[in-house]
Amino acid sequence: MTNNVNDFKARLTQAGITLNEPITPAQLQTPWFVRALQAFSGWLAALFLLGFIAMGVVFVAESPAASLGSGLVMIGAAYGLFRKARSDVLEHLALAVSLAGQLLIAWAAVAFWSESAYPFWSLLGWSLLALQSVLAVVMPSLVHRTFSAFSASLALYMALAVNAMAPVVSGIVMLALTMLWLNEFRWPGRIRDVHAWSYGLLIGLLVMQGVAHIGQSFAFWFDAQNTNVFAWSGPWLNAVLVALSLVLLLFYTLPHPKIHWGLYLSPIGLLLISFYAPGVGQGLMVLLLGFAMSHRLVMGLGVFSLLMGVGSYYYWLDATLLTKALTLLILGGVLLALRWALRKWLASLKPTTKGVADEE
Amino acid sequence: MASTRRELISLIEQGAIPPEQVTRAVQSSGLRPSPRAWALFIDRLLLWLGGLALAFAVLFFIAYNWAEMSRWLRFVVMQAAMMLAVGVAIWPMTSQMVQRVALTSATLLVGVLLALFGQVYQTGADPWQLFFSWAVMTLPWVWVARFELLWVLWLGLLNLAIGLYFHTWGGPFGVLTSSDAALWGLFLLNTLALATWEWGARYWGWPRQWAVRLLAVGSGVPVTLLMMTLLVDVGLVGSPVLAVYLFWLAALYGVYRYWWPDLFMIAGGCVSSITVTTLLLARVLLWEGDWQEGSLMLISIAVLAMGAGAVVWLKRLHRELAQ
């Protein structure tokens, strides 16, 4: 481990980077699954805490104003705890208090918007999106930021699903995710925050894909679906946003002047794939993003998303299985032909890259 | 890849890399893949996507109930596709990666062939025999491919077969009730697979990255569910489930704390214990007692304490293991 670090430092020094003496000691990063455990127990505790509030202090649950007020006070208290928290126990307590506070605010929003003339789910979605976005930025806790980013993506889904624009949300989240990863090192003091938001959005993206996969069981929520005049544009907008994410990725990570022109056609390919099989396009984009960032976990989730996308494609009702089979046959043939052409091109390029063609 | 990322971030956070040089440090750290690495990645991606698209094309084609096409023609198409995949795999000029893609496609196609057989001869919808025969017939290919993804896929098939078998027929073991039999079957299969894989990793150098973790989840989820079922049905009483669960927790801790340190496994054990203990508390305080607000507060505090305790302990272990 120490040798690796020294090799790495030597490489940086060779590249002309002057390394300072460390100002702070090296911090060991908490593994993602420990954070997940923390969030899991925080949620579980928050649910029981909420049960306590609902039973013990009934007037809070019965009055939207009291519910809202207590929710805000609890989130404020959680903020204070997070600021002071120097131990995991306090951080944990703060998380549970904040989650219970958020549930109380959501409860107040449900009571408040249910009497409104506008679509209820849309109003609820927008208000939760605003709340979670603020919390994701403000709360000084990585677990909280991840959770809030995740909830914000689902709230946006809820807000837009009523207008039959749910497919666009995946595209918006994908674009946000790409921009976050591409700017990972832009603010050196906020690298961990960027990671926390990215993980939250990525989990949200996968959950939305899962919801789309089991699809119709949620239709009763959104009775206004398909009545919107812009409904047709949803899948297209999603495809355009996913393709735009690839354009950004190529632009920022491949500034190499000798890039083959064919690569510039890839966003168009991704656009078409994302339109006809949104899950496949999304999975591919996450996979490419993970590779570009050298992030194995993101790559693994990309493969998972890709497999889930292929599964959804089977149940896609707008085309017969015969059409799908022929599409896949042509696609498979084109991809293998592309690979063959790529190897030919690499082999003809120069001796140093020729090795790629033989390497497995 | 992961270590470069970790080292770079660690140096930035320590302030060793001046903020104005971070961009250059990222460029020269090797974190971003080189054009050559991109070429290799795209090469593999195209190969995998192309190979799997062709295999799925056959699957979708067979699933389409085409009245004009006779059953024999369907079998011919199916078997020709399978022979083609196997032919590519055994062709002497084939590289290892192409062989793996071809054998994975061939393994998928065996399932399609069996499904076609079931469709033509009306053997029932997704019976356990289908997945079991699929697993048995493809074992030789999985064996020669020496490829962890294919092994996991194969174990997934066995999981399905065993789950469906016990779900249909109940348990052959006297002590087990039929409703829990599927969970027992999955637990035993995945625990055995996990032990074999770990043994292979220890003595034969098998890769153990994500696959063993997946198997551990496959072992832990059924045993936790069995324990939860016991608590819901009868409460905490002397039962084989309790003994097995406690032994499983102890073995998990012993193996992954001392023999082959792996924090993920221990964290999984913590999640399982927290879930089971919370359910036990809920049973004792809520369903057996009366619903009082104080009980809910008590459970909330208990969950908080367990979660915080687990996180503190895991972080300490993480520091120890990192040294």
Coordinates of C-alpha atoms in Angstrom, one line a residue, chain B residues 134-301:
Chain B
W134 CA -30.5 -26.0 -18.3
A135 CA -28.0 -25.9 -15.5
V136 CA -27.0 -29.6 -15.9
M137 CA -26.6 -29.4 -19.7
T138 CA -24.5 -26.3 -19.7
L139 CA -22.2 -27.3 -16.8
P140 CA -19.4 -28.6 -19.2
W141 CA -19.3 -25.3 -21.1
V142 CA -19.4 -23.3 -17.9
W143 CA -16.5 -25.4 -16.6
V144 CA -14.3 -25.0 -19.7
A145 CA -15.0 -21.2 -20.0
R146 CA -13.4 -20.5 -16.6
F147 CA -15.4 -17.3 -16.4
E148 CA -16.9 -16.0 -13.2
L149 CA -19.9 -14.2 -14.8
L150 CA -20.9 -17.5 -16.4
W151 CA -20.5 -19.3 -13.1
V152 CA -22.7 -16.8 -11.4
L153 CA -25.3 -17.1 -14.2
W154 CA -25.2 -20.9 -13.8
L155 CA -25.7 -20.6 -10.0
G156 CA -28.6 -18.2 -10.7
L157 CA -30.2 -21.0 -12.7
L158 CA -29.7 -23.5 -9.9
N159 CA -31.2 -21.0 -7.5
L160 CA -34.3 -20.7 -9.7
A161 CA -34.6 -24.5 -10.0
I162 CA -34.2 -25.1 -6.3
G163 CA -36.5 -22.3 -5.4
L164 CA -39.2 -23.5 -7.8
Y165 CA -38.7 -27.2 -6.7
F166 CA -39.2 -26.6 -3.0
H167 CA -41.9 -24.1 -3.7
T168 CA -43.8 -26.7 -5.6
W169 CA -43.1 -29.9 -3.6
G170 CA -42.2 -28.7 -0.1
G171 CA -39.2 -29.9 1.8
P172 CA -37.9 -33.5 1.7
F173 CA -36.3 -32.9 5.1
G174 CA -38.5 -33.9 8.0
V175 CA -37.7 -31.0 10.2
L176 CA -38.6 -28.4 7.7
T177 CA -42.0 -27.0 7.0
S178 CA -43.0 -26.7 3.4
S179 CA -43.5 -22.9 3.3
D180 CA -39.9 -22.3 4.3
A181 CA -38.4 -25.1 2.2
A182 CA -37.6 -22.8 -0.7
L183 CA -35.6 -20.5 1.6
W184 CA -33.8 -23.5 3.1
G185 CA -32.9 -24.7 -0.4
L186 CA -31.5 -21.4 -1.5
F187 CA -29.6 -20.9 1.8
L188 CA -28.0 -24.3 1.5
L189 CA -27.1 -24.0 -2.2
N190 CA -25.6 -20.5 -1.9
T191 CA -23.7 -21.3 1.3
L192 CA -22.2 -24.3 -0.3
A193 CA -21.4 -22.4 -3.4
L194 CA -19.8 -19.6 -1.3
A195 CA -17.7 -22.1 0.7
T196 CA -16.6 -23.8 -2.5
W197 CA -15.7 -20.5 -4.2
E198 CA -13.7 -19.3 -1.1
W199 CA -11.9 -22.7 -1.0
G200 CA -11.1 -22.3 -4.7
A201 CA -9.9 -18.8 -4.2
R202 CA -7.7 -19.8 -1.3
Y203 CA -6.1 -22.9 -3.0
W204 CA -6.6 -22.5 -6.7
G205 CA -6.4 -18.8 -7.2
W206 CA -10.0 -18.3 -8.4
P207 CA -11.0 -14.7 -8.7
R208 CA -13.0 -13.4 -5.7
Q209 CA -14.1 -9.9 -6.3
W210 CA -17.8 -9.3 -6.6
A211 CA -18.9 -12.9 -7.1
V212 CA -18.3 -14.1 -3.5
R213 CA -20.1 -11.0 -2.2
L214 CA -23.1 -11.8 -4.4
L215 CA -23.0 -15.4 -3.1
A216 CA -22.8 -14.2 0.5
V217 CA -25.9 -12.1 -0.1
G218 CA -27.6 -15.2 -1.6
S219 CA -26.7 -17.1 1.6
G220 CA -27.6 -14.3 4.1
V221 CA -30.9 -13.1 2.7
P222 CA -32.7 -16.5 2.9
V223 CA -31.4 -17.3 6.4
T224 CA -32.4 -13.9 7.7
L225 CA -35.8 -14.3 6.1
L226 CA -36.1 -17.8 7.8
M227 CA -35.3 -16.2 11.1
M228 CA -37.8 -13.4 10.6
T229 CA -40.5 -15.9 9.7
L230 CA -39.8 -17.8 12.9
L231 CA -40.1 -14.6 14.9
V232 CA -43.3 -13.6 13.3
D233 CA -44.9 -17.1 13.5
V234 CA -43.9 -18.2 17.0
G235 CA -41.5 -15.8 18.6
L236 CA -38.0 -16.5 19.9
V237 CA -38.1 -20.2 20.7
G238 CA -35.6 -23.1 20.5
S239 CA -35.7 -24.1 16.9
P240 CA -33.2 -25.4 14.2
V241 CA -33.6 -22.1 12.5
L242 CA -32.3 -20.2 15.5
A243 CA -29.3 -22.6 15.9
V244 CA -28.5 -22.3 12.2
Y245 CA -28.9 -18.6 12.2
L246 CA -26.6 -18.1 15.1
F247 CA -24.0 -20.5 13.7
W248 CA -24.2 -18.7 10.4
L249 CA -23.5 -15.3 12.1
A250 CA -20.6 -16.8 14.1
A251 CA -19.1 -18.5 11.0
L252 CA -19.4 -15.3 9.0
Y253 CA -17.7 -13.3 11.7
G254 CA -14.9 -15.9 12.3
V255 CA -14.1 -16.4 8.6
Y256 CA -14.3 -12.8 7.4
R257 CA -12.7 -11.3 10.5
Y258 CA -9.8 -13.6 10.9
W259 CA -9.4 -16.0 8.0
W260 CA -10.1 -13.8 5.1
P261 CA -10.8 -10.2 6.2
D262 CA -13.7 -8.7 4.3
L263 CA -15.6 -5.8 5.8
F264 CA -18.5 -6.2 3.4
M265 CA -19.4 -9.6 4.8
I266 CA -19.3 -8.4 8.4
A267 CA -21.4 -5.3 7.5
G268 CA -24.0 -7.7 5.9
G269 CA -24.1 -9.7 9.1
C270 CA -24.7 -6.4 11.0
V271 CA -27.6 -5.5 8.7
S272 CA -29.1 -9.0 9.3
S273 CA -28.7 -8.8 13.1
I274 CA -30.2 -5.3 13.3
T275 CA -33.2 -6.4 11.2
V276 CA -33.8 -9.5 13.2
T277 CA -33.4 -7.8 16.6
T278 CA -35.7 -5.0 15.6
L279 CA -38.3 -7.5 14.6
L280 CA -37.9 -9.3 17.9
L281 CA -38.3 -6.1 19.8
A282 CA -41.3 -5.2 17.8
R283 CA -42.9 -8.6 18.6
V284 CA -42.1 -8.4 22.3
L285 CA -43.1 -4.8 22.8
L286 CA -45.8 -4.2 20.2
W287 CA -47.7 -7.3 19.4
E288 CA -47.3 -9.1 22.7
G289 CA -47.5 -6.0 24.8
D290 CA -49.9 -3.2 23.9
W291 CA -49.3 -0.5 21.3
Q292 CA -47.9 2.3 23.5
E293 CA -46.0 5.3 22.2
G294 CA -43.2 4.6 24.7
S295 CA -42.6 1.2 23.1
L296 CA -42.1 2.9 19.7
M297 CA -39.7 5.4 21.2
L298 CA -37.8 2.6 22.9
I299 CA -37.5 0.6 19.6
S300 CA -36.4 3.8 17.8
I301 CA -33.6 4.3 20.4

